[in-house]
Coordinates of N, CA and C and ligand atoms in Angstrom, one line a residue:
X16 N -9.0 12.1 -18.9 CA -8.2 10.9 -19.0 C -8.7 9.8 -18.0
X17 N -8.6 8.5 -18.5 CA -9.1 7.4 -17.6 C -8.2 7.3 -16.4
X18 N -8.8 7.0 -15.3 CA -8.0 6.8 -14.1 C -7.4 5.4 -14.1
X19 N -6.5 5.1 -13.2 CA -6.0 3.8 -13.0 C -7.1 2.9 -12.5
X20 N -7.4 1.8 -13.2 CA -8.6 1.0 -12.8 C -8.5 0.5 -11.4
X21 N -9.6 0.5 -10.7 CA -9.7 0.0 -9.3 C -10.6 -1.2 -9.3
X22 N -10.0 -2.4 -9.1 CA -10.8 -3.7 -9.2 C -10.8 -4.3 -7.8
X23 N -12.0 -4.6 -7.3 CA -12.0 -5.2 -6.0 C -12.9 -6.4 -6.0
X24 N -12.5 -7.4 -5.3 CA -13.3 -8.7 -5.3 C -14.0 -8.9 -3.9
X25 N -15.3 -9.2 -4.0 CA -16.0 -9.4 -2.8 C -16.3 -10.9 -2.6
X26 N -15.6 -11.5 -1.7 CA -15.7 -13.0 -1.5 C -17.0 -13.4 -0.9
X27 N -17.7 -12.5 -0.3 CA -18.9 -12.8 0.5 C -18.6 -13.9 1.5
X28 N -19.5 -14.8 1.7 CA -19.3 -15.9 2.7 C -18.8 -17.1 2.1
X29 N -17.6 -17.0 1.5 CA -17.0 -18.1 0.8 C -15.5 -18.3 1.1
X30 N -15.0 -19.4 0.8 CA -13.6 -19.9 1.0 C -13.3 -20.3 2.5
X31 N -12.2 -21.0 2.6 CA -11.7 -21.3 4.0 C -10.6 -20.4 4.2
X32 N -10.2 -20.3 5.5 CA -9.1 -19.4 5.8 C -7.8 -19.8 5.0
X33 N -7.5 -21.1 4.9 CA -6.3 -21.5 4.2 C -6.4 -21.1 2.7
X34 N -7.6 -21.3 2.1 CA -7.8 -20.9 0.7 C -7.6 -19.4 0.5
X35 N -8.2 -18.7 1.5 CA -8.1 -17.2 1.4 C -6.7 -16.7 1.5
X36 N -5.9 -17.3 2.4 CA -4.5 -16.8 2.6 C -3.7 -17.2 1.3
X37 N -3.9 -18.4 0.8 CA -3.2 -18.9 -0.4 C -3.5 -17.9 -1.6
X38 N -4.8 -17.6 -1.7 CA -5.2 -16.7 -2.7 C -4.5 -15.4 -2.6
X39 N -4.5 -14.8 -1.4 CA -3.8 -13.5 -1.2 C -2.4 -13.5 -1.5
X40 N -1.7 -14.6 -1.1 CA -0.2 -14.7 -1.4 C 0.0 -14.8 -2.9
X41 N -0.8 -15.6 -3.6 CA -0.6 -15.7 -5.0 C -0.9 -14.4 -5.7
X42 N -2.0 -13.7 -5.2 CA -2.3 -12.4 -5.8 C -1.2 -11.4 -5.7
X43 N -0.6 -11.5 -4.5 CA 0.5 -10.6 -4.2 C 1.7 -10.8 -5.2
X44 N 2.0 -12.1 -5.4 CA 3.1 -12.5 -6.2 C 2.8 -12.0 -7.7
X45 N 1.6 -12.3 -8.1 CA 1.3 -11.9 -9.5 C 1.2 -10.4 -9.8
X46 N 0.8 -9.7 -8.8 CA 0.6 -8.3 -9.0 C 1.9 -7.5 -8.6
X47 N 2.9 -8.2 -8.1 CA 4.1 -7.5 -7.7 C 4.6 -6.6 -8.9
X48 N 4.8 -5.4 -8.6 CA 5.4 -4.4 -9.6 C 4.4 -3.9 -10.6
X49 N 3.1 -4.4 -10.5 CA 2.1 -3.9 -11.5 C 1.5 -2.6 -10.9
X50 N 2.0 -1.5 -11.5 CA 1.6 -0.2 -10.9 C 0.3 0.4 -11.6
X51 N -0.1 -0.2 -12.8 CA -1.2 0.5 -13.5 C -2.5 -0.1 -13.1
X52 N -2.6 -0.7 -12.0 CA -3.9 -1.2 -11.5 C -4.0 -1.1 -10.0
X53 N -5.2 -0.7 -9.5 CA -5.4 -0.8 -8.0 C -6.3 -2.0 -7.8
X54 N -5.9 -2.8 -6.8 CA -6.6 -4.0 -6.7 C -6.9 -4.2 -5.2
X55 N -8.0 -5.0 -4.9 CA -8.3 -5.2 -3.5 C -9.2 -6.4 -3.4
X56 N -9.3 -6.9 -2.1 CA -10.3 -8.0 -1.9 C -11.0 -7.7 -0.6
X57 N -12.2 -8.3 -0.5 CA -13.1 -8.1 0.7 C -13.4 -9.5 1.3
X58 N -12.5 -10.0 2.2 CA -12.7 -11.3 2.8 C -13.7 -11.3 3.9
X59 N -14.2 -12.4 4.3 CA -15.1 -12.5 5.5 C -14.4 -11.9 6.7
X60 N -15.1 -11.4 7.7 CA -14.4 -10.6 8.8 C -13.4 -11.4 9.6
X61 N -13.7 -12.7 9.8 CA -12.8 -13.5 10.6 C -11.5 -13.8 9.9
X62 N -11.4 -13.6 8.6 CA -10.2 -13.8 7.8 C -9.3 -12.5 7.7
X63 N -9.9 -11.4 8.1 CA -9.3 -10.1 7.7 C -7.9 -10.0 8.3
X64 N -7.7 -10.4 9.5 CA -6.3 -10.2 10.1 C -5.3 -11.0 9.3
X65 N -5.6 -12.2 9.0 CA -4.6 -13.0 8.3 C -4.4 -12.5 6.9
X66 N -5.5 -12.0 6.2 CA -5.3 -11.6 4.9 C -4.5 -10.2 4.9
X67 N -4.8 -9.4 5.9 CA -4.1 -8.1 6.0 C -2.6 -8.4 6.1
X68 N -2.3 -9.4 7.0 CA -0.8 -9.8 7.2 C -0.2 -10.3 5.9
X69 N -1.0 -11.1 5.2 CA -0.4 -11.7 3.9 C -0.2 -10.6 2.9
X70 N -1.0 -9.5 3.0 CA -0.8 -8.5 1.9 C -0.1 -7.2 2.4
X71 N 0.4 -7.3 3.6 CA 1.1 -6.1 4.2 C 2.1 -5.5 3.2
X72 N 2.0 -4.2 3.1 CA 3.0 -3.5 2.2 C 3.0 -3.9 0.7
X73 N 1.9 -4.6 0.3 CA 1.8 -5.0 -1.1 C 1.1 -4.0 -2.0
X74 N 0.5 -3.0 -1.4 CA -0.3 -2.1 -2.1 C -1.7 -2.6 -2.5
X75 N -2.0 -3.9 -2.2 CA -3.3 -4.5 -2.5 C -4.2 -4.1 -1.3
X76 N -5.4 -3.6 -1.6 CA -6.3 -3.1 -0.5 C -7.0 -4.3 0.1
X77 N -7.3 -4.2 1.4 CA -8.2 -5.2 2.0 C -9.4 -4.4 2.6
X78 N -10.6 -4.8 2.2 CA -11.8 -4.2 2.6 C -12.6 -5.1 3.5
X79 N -13.2 -4.6 4.5 CA -14.2 -5.4 5.3 C -15.5 -5.4 4.5
X80 N -16.3 -6.5 4.7 CA -17.6 -6.6 4.0 C -18.7 -5.8 4.8
X81 N -18.4 -5.5 6.0 CA -19.4 -4.9 6.8 C -18.8 -4.3 8.1
X82 N -19.4 -3.3 8.7 CA -19.1 -2.8 10.0 C -20.4 -2.4 10.6
X83 N -20.4 -2.1 11.9 CA -21.6 -1.6 12.6 C -21.6 0.0 12.5
X84 N -22.7 0.6 12.7 CA -22.8 2.0 12.6 C -22.4 2.8 13.9
X85 N -22.3 2.0 15.0 CA -21.8 2.6 16.2 C -20.3 2.4 16.4
X86 N -19.7 3.3 17.2 CA -18.3 3.2 17.4 C -17.9 2.0 18.2
X87 N -18.7 1.7 19.3 CA -18.5 0.6 20.2 C -19.8 0.4 21.0
X88 N -19.8 -0.6 21.8 CA -21.0 -0.8 22.7 C -21.6 -2.2 22.7
X89 N -22.8 -2.3 23.2 CA -23.4 -3.6 23.4 C -24.1 -4.1 22.1
X90 N -23.3 -4.5 21.1 CA -23.9 -5.0 19.8 C -23.3 -6.4 19.6
X91 N -23.7 -7.4 20.3 CA -23.2 -8.7 20.2 C -23.1 -9.2 18.8
X92 N -21.9 -9.7 18.5 CA -21.7 -10.3 17.1 C -21.2 -9.3 16.1
X93 N -21.3 -8.0 16.4 CA -20.9 -7.0 15.4 C -19.4 -6.6 15.5
X94 N -19.0 -5.9 14.5 CA -17.6 -5.5 14.4 C -17.6 -4.0 14.1
X95 N -16.7 -3.3 14.7 CA -16.7 -1.8 14.6 C -15.7 -1.4 13.5
X96 N -15.9 -0.2 13.0 CA -15.0 0.4 12.0 C -13.5 0.5 12.6
X97 N -13.4 0.8 13.8 CA -12.0 0.9 14.4 C -11.3 -0.4 14.4
X98 N -12.1 -1.5 14.7 CA -11.5 -2.8 14.8 C -11.0 -3.3 13.5
X99 N -11.7 -3.0 12.4 CA -11.2 -3.5 11.1 C -10.0 -2.5 10.6
X100 N -10.1 -1.3 11.0 CA -9.0 -0.3 10.7 C -7.7 -0.8 11.4
X101 N -7.9 -1.1 12.7 CA -6.7 -1.5 13.5 C -5.9 -2.6 12.9
X102 N -6.6 -3.6 12.3 CA -5.9 -4.8 11.8 C -5.4 -4.6 10.4
X103 N -5.7 -3.4 9.8 CA -5.0 -3.1 8.5 C -5.9 -2.9 7.3
X104 N -7.2 -3.0 7.5 CA -8.1 -2.7 6.4 C -8.1 -1.3 6.0
X105 N -8.2 -1.0 4.7 CA -8.2 0.3 4.1 C -9.6 0.8 3.8
X106 N -10.4 -0.2 3.4 CA -11.8 0.1 2.9 C -12.8 -0.8 3.6
X107 N -14.1 -0.4 3.4 CA -15.2 -1.2 3.9 C -16.4 -1.1 2.9
X108 N -17.0 -2.2 2.6 CA -18.2 -2.1 1.8 C -19.4 -1.6 2.6
X109 N -20.1 -0.7 2.1 CA -21.3 -0.2 2.8 C -22.5 0.0 1.9
X110 N -23.6 -0.5 2.3 CA -24.8 -0.4 1.4 C -24.9 -1.5 0.4
X111 N -24.2 -2.6 0.5 CA -24.3 -3.7 -0.5 C -25.7 -4.1 -0.6
X112 N -26.2 -4.5 -1.8 CA -27.6 -4.8 -1.9 C -28.0 -6.0 -1.0
X113 N -27.1 -6.9 -0.8 CA -27.4 -8.1 0.1 C -27.7 -7.6 1.5
X114 N -26.9 -6.6 2.0 CA -27.1 -6.0 3.3 C -28.5 -5.2 3.3
X115 N -28.7 -4.5 2.2 CA -30.0 -3.7 2.2 C -31.2 -4.7 2.2
X116 N -31.1 -5.7 1.3 CA -32.3 -6.5 1.1 C -32.5 -7.7 2.1
X117 N -31.4 -8.4 2.4 CA -31.5 -9.6 3.3 C -31.5 -9.1 4.7
X118 N -30.7 -8.1 5.0 CA -30.6 -7.6 6.4 C -31.3 -6.3 6.7
X119 N -32.1 -5.9 5.7 CA -33.0 -4.8 5.9 C -32.3 -3.5 6.3
X120 N -31.1 -3.2 5.8 CA -30.4 -2.0 6.2 C -31.0 -0.8 5.5
X121 N -31.3 0.2 6.3 CA -31.9 1.4 5.8 C -30.9 2.4 5.3
X122 N -31.4 3.4 4.6 CA -30.5 4.5 4.1 C -29.9 5.2 5.3
X123 N -30.6 5.4 6.4 CA -30.1 6.2 7.5 C -29.0 5.4 8.2
X124 N -29.2 4.1 8.3 CA -28.2 3.2 8.9 C -26.9 3.2 8.1
X125 N -27.1 3.2 6.8 CA -26.0 3.2 5.8 C -25.2 4.5 6.0
X126 N -26.0 5.6 6.1 CA -25.4 6.9 6.3 C -24.5 7.0 7.6
X127 N -25.1 6.4 8.6 CA -24.3 6.3 9.9 C -23.1 5.5 9.8
X128 N -23.1 4.4 9.0 CA -21.9 3.5 8.8 C -20.9 4.3 8.0
X129 N -21.3 5.0 7.0 CA -20.3 5.8 6.2 C -19.6 6.8 7.1
X130 N -20.4 7.5 8.0 CA -19.8 8.5 8.9 C -18.8 7.8 9.9
X131 N -19.2 6.7 10.4 CA -18.3 6.1 11.4 C -17.0 5.6 10.7
X132 N -17.2 5.1 9.5 CA -16.0 4.6 8.8 C -15.0 5.8 8.5
X133 N -15.6 6.9 8.0 CA -14.7 8.1 7.8 C -14.1 8.6 9.0
X134 N -14.7 8.4 10.2 CA -14.2 9.0 11.4 C -12.9 8.3 11.8
X135 N -12.7 7.0 11.3 CA -11.4 6.3 11.6 C -10.6 6.1 10.4
X136 N -10.8 7.0 9.4 CA -10.0 6.9 8.1 C -10.1 5.6 7.4
X137 N -11.3 5.0 7.5 CA -11.6 3.8 6.7 C -12.4 4.3 5.5
X138 N -12.0 3.9 4.3 CA -12.7 4.4 3.1 C -13.9 3.5 2.7
X139 N -15.1 4.2 2.7 CA -16.3 3.4 2.4 C -16.4 3.2 0.8
X140 N -16.7 2.0 0.5 CA -17.1 1.7 -0.9 C -18.7 1.6 -0.8
X141 N -19.3 2.7 -1.2 CA -20.7 2.9 -1.0 C -21.5 2.4 -2.2
X142 N -22.2 1.3 -1.9 CA -22.9 0.6 -3.0 C -24.4 1.1 -3.2
X143 N -24.7 1.3 -4.4 CA -26.1 1.8 -4.7 C -26.6 1.0 -5.9
X144 N -27.9 1.0 -6.1 CA -28.4 0.3 -7.3 C -29.9 0.1 -7.2
X145 N -30.5 0.0 -8.4 CA -32.0 -0.2 -8.4 C -32.3 -1.7 -8.6
X146 N -33.5 -2.1 -8.2 CA -34.0 -3.4 -8.5 C -34.6 -3.5 -9.9
X147 N -34.9 -4.7 -10.3 CA -35.4 -4.9 -11.7 C -36.8 -4.1 -11.8
X148 N -37.6 -4.3 -10.8 CA -38.9 -3.7 -10.7 C -38.8 -2.1 -10.9
X149 N -37.8 -1.6 -10.1 CA -37.6 -0.1 -10.2 C -37.2 0.3 -11.6
X150 N -36.3 -0.5 -12.2 CA -35.8 -0.1 -13.6 C -37.0 -0.2 -14.5
X151 N -37.7 -1.3 -14.4 CA -38.8 -1.5 -15.4 C -39.9 -0.4 -15.3
X152 N -40.0 0.2 -14.0 CA -41.0 1.3 -13.8 C -40.4 2.6 -14.2
X153 N -39.2 2.6 -14.7 CA -38.5 3.9 -15.1 C -38.1 4.7 -14.0
X154 N -37.8 4.1 -12.8 CA -37.4 4.8 -11.6 C -36.0 4.7 -11.3
X155 N -35.1 4.3 -12.2 CA -33.7 4.1 -11.9 C -33.1 5.4 -11.3
X156 N -33.2 6.5 -12.1 CA -32.5 7.7 -11.6 C -33.1 8.2 -10.3
X157 N -34.4 8.0 -10.1 CA -35.0 8.5 -8.9 C -34.4 7.7 -7.7
X158 N -34.3 6.4 -7.9 CA -33.8 5.5 -6.8 C -32.3 5.9 -6.5
X159 N -31.6 6.0 -7.5 CA -30.1 6.3 -7.4 C -30.0 7.7 -6.7
X160 N -30.7 8.7 -7.1 CA -30.7 10.0 -6.5 C -31.0 9.9 -5.0
X161 N -32.0 9.2 -4.7 CA -32.4 9.1 -3.3 C -31.4 8.3 -2.5
X162 N -30.8 7.3 -3.0 CA -29.8 6.5 -2.2 C -28.5 7.4 -2.0
X163 N -28.2 8.2 -3.0 CA -27.0 9.1 -2.9 C -27.3 10.2 -1.9
X164 N -28.5 10.8 -2.0 CA -28.9 11.9 -1.1 C -28.9 11.4 0.4
X165 N -29.5 10.3 0.6 CA -29.6 9.8 2.0 C -28.3 9.2 2.5
X166 N -27.6 8.5 1.7 CA -26.4 7.9 2.1 C -25.3 8.9 2.4
X167 N -25.3 10.0 1.6 CA -24.2 11.0 1.7 C -24.7 12.2 2.5
X168 N -25.8 12.1 3.2 CA -26.3 13.2 4.0 C -25.2 13.6 5.0
X169 N -24.9 14.9 5.0 CA -24.0 15.4 6.0 C -22.5 15.2 5.7
X170 N -22.2 14.6 4.5 CA -20.8 14.3 4.1 C -20.3 15.5 3.4
X171 N -19.2 16.1 3.9 CA -18.7 17.4 3.3 C -17.7 17.1 2.3
X172 N -17.2 18.2 1.7 CA -16.3 18.1 0.6 C -15.0 17.4 0.9
X173 N -14.5 17.6 2.1 CA -13.2 16.9 2.5 C -13.4 15.4 2.6
X174 N -14.6 15.0 3.1 CA -14.8 13.6 3.3 C -15.2 12.8 2.1
X175 N -15.9 13.5 1.2 CA -16.4 12.8 0.0 C -15.2 12.2 -0.8
X176 N -14.0 12.8 -0.7 CA -12.8 12.4 -1.5 C -12.4 11.0 -1.1
X177 N -12.8 10.6 0.1 CA -12.4 9.2 0.6 C -13.4 8.2 0.3
X178 N -14.4 8.5 -0.4 CA -15.5 7.5 -0.7 C -15.4 7.1 -2.2
X179 N -15.6 5.7 -2.3 CA -15.7 5.2 -3.7 C -17.2 4.8 -3.8
X180 N -17.8 5.1 -5.0 CA -19.2 4.7 -5.2 C -19.1 3.5 -6.1
X181 N -20.0 2.5 -5.7 CA -20.1 1.3 -6.6 C -21.6 1.2 -7.1
X182 N -21.7 1.4 -8.4 CA -23.1 1.2 -8.9 C -23.3 -0.3 -9.2
X183 N -24.3 -0.9 -8.5 CA -24.5 -2.3 -8.7 C -26.0 -2.5 -8.8
X184 N -26.5 -2.6 -10.1 CA -27.9 -2.8 -10.3 C -28.3 -4.2 -9.6
X185 N -29.3 -4.2 -8.8 CA -29.6 -5.4 -8.0 C -29.9 -6.6 -8.9
X186 N -30.5 -6.3 -10.0 CA -30.9 -7.4 -11.0 C -29.7 -8.0 -11.7
X187 N -28.5 -7.4 -11.5 CA -27.3 -7.9 -12.2 C -26.4 -8.6 -11.2
X188 N -26.7 -8.6 -9.9 CA -25.8 -9.2 -8.9 C -26.1 -10.7 -8.7
X189 N -25.1 -11.5 -9.1 CA -25.2 -12.9 -8.9 C -26.2 -13.6 -9.8
X190 N -26.7 -12.9 -10.9 CA -27.7 -13.4 -11.7 C -27.2 -13.8 -13.1
X191 N -25.9 -13.4 -13.4 CA -25.4 -13.7 -14.7 C -25.8 -12.6 -15.7
X192 N -26.7 -11.7 -15.3 CA -27.2 -10.6 -16.2 C -26.3 -9.4 -16.0
X193 N -25.5 -9.0 -16.9 CA -24.7 -7.8 -16.7 C -25.5 -6.6 -17.3
X194 N -25.4 -5.5 -16.7 CA -26.0 -4.3 -17.4 C -25.2 -4.1 -18.7
X195 N -25.8 -3.7 -19.8 CA -25.1 -3.3 -21.0 C -24.1 -2.2 -20.6
X196 N -22.9 -2.3 -21.2 CA -21.9 -1.3 -20.8 C -22.5 0.2 -21.0
X197 N -23.3 0.4 -22.0 CA -23.8 1.8 -22.2 C -24.9 2.1 -21.1
X198 N -25.6 1.1 -20.7 CA -26.6 1.2 -19.7 C -25.9 1.6 -18.4
X199 N -24.9 0.9 -18.0 CA -24.1 1.2 -16.8 C -23.5 2.6 -16.9
X200 N -22.9 2.9 -18.1 CA -22.3 4.2 -18.2 C -23.3 5.4 -18.0
X201 N -24.5 5.1 -18.5 CA -25.5 6.2 -18.4 C -25.8 6.5 -16.9
X202 N -25.9 5.4 -16.1 CA -26.1 5.6 -14.6 C -24.9 6.2 -14.0
X203 N -23.7 5.8 -14.4 CA -22.5 6.4 -13.9 C -22.5 7.9 -14.1
X204 N -22.9 8.3 -15.3 CA -22.9 9.7 -15.7 C -23.9 10.5 -14.8
X205 N -25.0 9.8 -14.5 CA -26.0 10.4 -13.6 C -25.4 10.6 -12.2
X206 N -24.7 9.6 -11.7 CA -24.1 9.7 -10.4 C -23.0 10.8 -10.4
X207 N -22.2 10.8 -11.5 CA -21.2 11.9 -11.6 C -21.8 13.3 -11.5
X208 N -22.9 13.4 -12.2 CA -23.5 14.8 -12.2 C -24.1 15.1 -10.8
X209 N -24.7 14.1 -10.1 CA -25.1 14.3 -8.8 C -24.0 14.8 -7.9
X210 N -22.8 14.1 -8.0 CA -21.6 14.5 -7.2 C -21.1 15.9 -7.6
X211 N -21.2 16.2 -8.9 CA -20.7 17.5 -9.4 C -21.6 18.6 -8.8
X212 N -22.9 18.4 -8.8 CA -23.8 19.4 -8.2 C -23.5 19.6 -6.8
X213 N -23.2 18.6 -6.0 CA -23.0 18.7 -4.6 C -21.7 19.1 -4.2
X214 N -20.6 18.7 -4.9 CA -19.3 18.9 -4.5 C -18.4 19.6 -5.5
X215 N -18.9 19.9 -6.6 CA -18.1 20.5 -7.7 C -17.5 19.6 -8.7
X216 N -17.3 20.1 -9.9 CA -16.9 19.2 -11.0 C -15.6 18.5 -10.8
X217 N -14.6 19.2 -10.3 CA -13.3 18.6 -10.1 C -13.3 17.4 -9.2
X218 N -13.9 17.6 -8.0 CA -14.0 16.5 -7.1 C -14.8 15.4 -7.7
X219 N -15.9 15.7 -8.3 CA -16.7 14.6 -8.9 C -15.9 13.8 -9.9
X220 N -15.1 14.5 -10.7 CA -14.3 13.8 -11.7 C -13.2 12.9 -11.1
X221 N -12.7 13.4 -9.9 CA -11.7 12.6 -9.3 C -12.2 11.3 -8.6
X222 N -13.5 11.3 -8.3 CA -14.0 10.2 -7.5 C -14.1 8.9 -8.4
X223 N -13.9 7.8 -7.7 CA -14.0 6.5 -8.4 C -15.5 6.1 -8.4
X224 N -15.9 5.7 -9.5 CA -17.3 5.0 -9.6 C -17.1 3.7 -10.2
X225 N -17.3 2.6 -9.4 CA -17.1 1.3 -9.9 C -18.4 0.7 -10.4
X226 N -18.4 -0.3 -11.3 CA -19.6 -1.0 -11.7 C -19.5 -2.4 -11.1
X227 N -20.6 -2.9 -10.6 CA -20.6 -4.3 -10.1 C -21.9 -5.0 -10.6
X228 N -21.8 -6.3 -10.9 CA -23.0 -7.0 -11.3 C -22.6 -8.0 -12.4
X229 N -22.4 -9.3 -12.0 CA -22.0 -10.3 -12.9 C -20.8 -9.9 -13.9
X230 N -19.8 -9.3 -13.3 CA -18.6 -9.0 -14.0 C -17.8 -10.3 -14.2
X231 N -17.3 -10.5 -15.4 CA -16.4 -11.6 -15.7 C -15.4 -11.2 -16.7
X232 N -14.4 -12.0 -16.9 CA -13.3 -11.6 -17.8 C -13.9 -11.2 -19.2
X233 N -14.9 -11.9 -19.7 CA -15.4 -11.7 -21.0 C -16.1 -10.3 -21.2
X234 N -16.6 -9.8 -20.1 CA -17.3 -8.4 -20.3 C -16.5 -7.3 -19.7
X235 N -15.3 -7.6 -19.1 CA -14.5 -6.6 -18.5 C -14.0 -5.5 -19.4
X236 N -13.5 -5.9 -20.5 CA -12.9 -4.8 -21.4 C -13.9 -3.8 -21.9
X237 N -15.1 -4.4 -22.3 CA -16.2 -3.5 -22.7 C -16.7 -2.6 -21.7
X238 N -16.8 -3.1 -20.4 CA -17.3 -2.2 -19.3 C -16.2 -1.2 -19.0
X239 N -15.0 -1.6 -19.0 CA -13.9 -0.6 -18.6 C -13.6 0.4 -19.7
X240 N -14.1 0.1 -20.9 CA -13.9 1.0 -22.0 C -14.9 2.2 -21.9
X241 N -15.9 2.1 -21.1 CA -16.9 3.2 -20.9 C -16.2 4.3 -20.2
X242 N -16.4 5.6 -20.6 CA -15.7 6.7 -20.1 C -16.0 6.9 -18.6
X243 N -17.2 6.6 -18.1 CA -17.5 6.9 -16.7 C -17.3 5.7 -15.7
X244 N -16.8 4.6 -16.3 CA -16.5 3.4 -15.4 C -15.1 3.4 -15.0
X245 N -14.8 3.6 -13.7 CA -13.4 3.7 -13.2 C -12.9 2.4 -12.6
X246 N -13.7 1.4 -12.4 CA -13.3 0.2 -11.8 C -14.5 -0.7 -11.6
X247 N -14.2 -1.9 -11.0 CA -15.2 -2.9 -10.9 C -15.3 -3.5 -9.5
X248 N -16.5 -3.8 -9.1 CA -16.7 -4.6 -7.9 C -17.2 -6.0 -8.3
X249 N -16.3 -7.0 -8.0 CA -16.6 -8.3 -8.6 C -17.0 -9.3 -7.5
X250 N -18.1 -10.0 -7.6 CA -18.5 -10.9 -6.6 C -18.1 -12.4 -7.0
X251 N -19.0 -13.1 -7.6 CA -18.8 -14.5 -7.9 C -17.4 -14.8 -8.6
X252 N -17.1 -14.0 -9.5 CA -15.8 -14.3 -10.3 C -14.6 -13.9 -9.6
X253 N -14.7 -13.4 -8.3 CA -13.5 -13.0 -7.6 C -13.1 -14.2 -6.6
X254 N -13.9 -15.2 -6.5 CA -13.6 -16.3 -5.5 C -12.5 -17.2 -6.0
X255 N -12.4 -17.4 -7.3 CA -11.3 -18.2 -7.9 C -10.2 -17.2 -8.4
X256 N -9.0 -17.5 -8.0 CA -7.9 -16.7 -8.3 C -7.8 -16.5 -9.8
X257 N -7.9 -17.6 -10.6 CA -7.7 -17.6 -12.0 C -8.7 -16.6 -12.7
X258 N -10.0 -16.7 -12.3 CA -11.0 -15.8 -13.0 C -10.8 -14.4 -12.5
X259 N -10.4 -14.2 -11.3 CA -10.2 -12.8 -10.8 C -9.0 -12.2 -11.5
X260 N -7.9 -13.0 -11.7 CA -6.7 -12.5 -12.4 C -7.0 -12.1 -13.9
X261 N -7.9 -13.0 -14.5 CA -8.3 -12.7 -15.9 C -9.0 -11.3 -16.0
X262 N -9.8 -11.1 -15.0 CA -10.5 -9.8 -14.9 C -9.5 -8.6 -14.8
X263 N -8.6 -8.8 -13.8 CA -7.6 -7.8 -13.6 C -6.8 -7.5 -14.9
X264 N -6.5 -8.6 -15.5 CA -5.7 -8.5 -16.7 C -6.4 -7.8 -17.8
X265 N -7.7 -8.2 -18.0 CA -8.5 -7.6 -19.0 C -8.7 -6.1 -18.7
X266 N -8.8 -5.7 -17.4 CA -9.0 -4.3 -17.1 C -7.8 -3.5 -17.3
X267 N -6.6 -4.1 -17.3 CA -5.4 -3.4 -17.4 C -4.5 -3.7 -18.6
X268 N -5.1 -4.4 -19.5 CA -4.4 -5.0 -20.7 C -3.4 -4.0 -21.3
X269 N -3.9 -2.8 -21.6 CA -3.0 -1.9 -22.4 C -1.7 -1.7 -21.8
X270 N -1.6 -1.6 -20.4 CA -0.4 -1.1 -19.8 C 0.5 -2.1 -19.1
X271 N -0.2 -3.1 -18.3 CA 0.7 -3.7 -17.4 C 0.9 -5.2 -17.4
X272 N 0.1 -5.9 -18.2 CA 0.3 -7.4 -18.2 C 1.0 -7.8 -19.5
Ligands
PEP13 C1 -21.3 -8.2 -5.6 O1 -21.5 -9.0 -4.8 O2 -21.1 -7.0 -5.3 C2 -21.4 -8.6 -7.0 C3 -21.3 -7.7 -7.9 O3 -21.6 -10.0 -7.3 P1 -21.6 -10.7 -8.7 O4 -20.3 -10.2 -9.4 O5 -21.5 -12.2 -8.4 O6 -22.8 -10.3 -9.5

């Protein structure tokens, strides 16, 4: 059976504080009483406290876009897992392709971030995905397998339950090119079988695997119709409330809007 869709919007480095709070308040009003969808947003770190307050007790998740891998210490400019947990965040993005490629984050750094997030009960949304070059070389499964192996190294059965996996092909992020729903589903199946081999079939089936990469209202239904796609990580189309709501509506059409 399909899970309740989990749709989360990554604002990246966009919006003003006032725009973000207005967005959160309107989202809260619109989603009030809508039980058949799980929804969340990832605001910039300096907005997190205000957005958490605006969404308190709403059931809408707030995720940090980043944390450091160490618990605390001399890391000027960085933010710890405990800091974002303390102000009310439930989730954190880890391994986003922009962090991997622009900020040169390695698999072992990502693994350390996952562990520190779990240690304070912050749920990682662990992003993985291949580049266009890797796909064209026929190395998609190899890359995904490696990112999963390294990112989840040392994560046991109890902890894996708190992780959401987001498959985001790098060539589809912010490019307007979406993976074909079947193409995405194929990789999701591969991820599911990796998880099943490591943690057992039941746990693997319960885990959320989101798709991300140029998601918009027009392709949401088709993506969400795929058996292995449990939710969406939305970038560009999550910055405007109207387009984000259209995606949420399309993802949950059958039951709640
Ligand atoms: C993202 O930032 O995770 C993302 C998927 O971006 P976009 O939807 O803009 O491709």
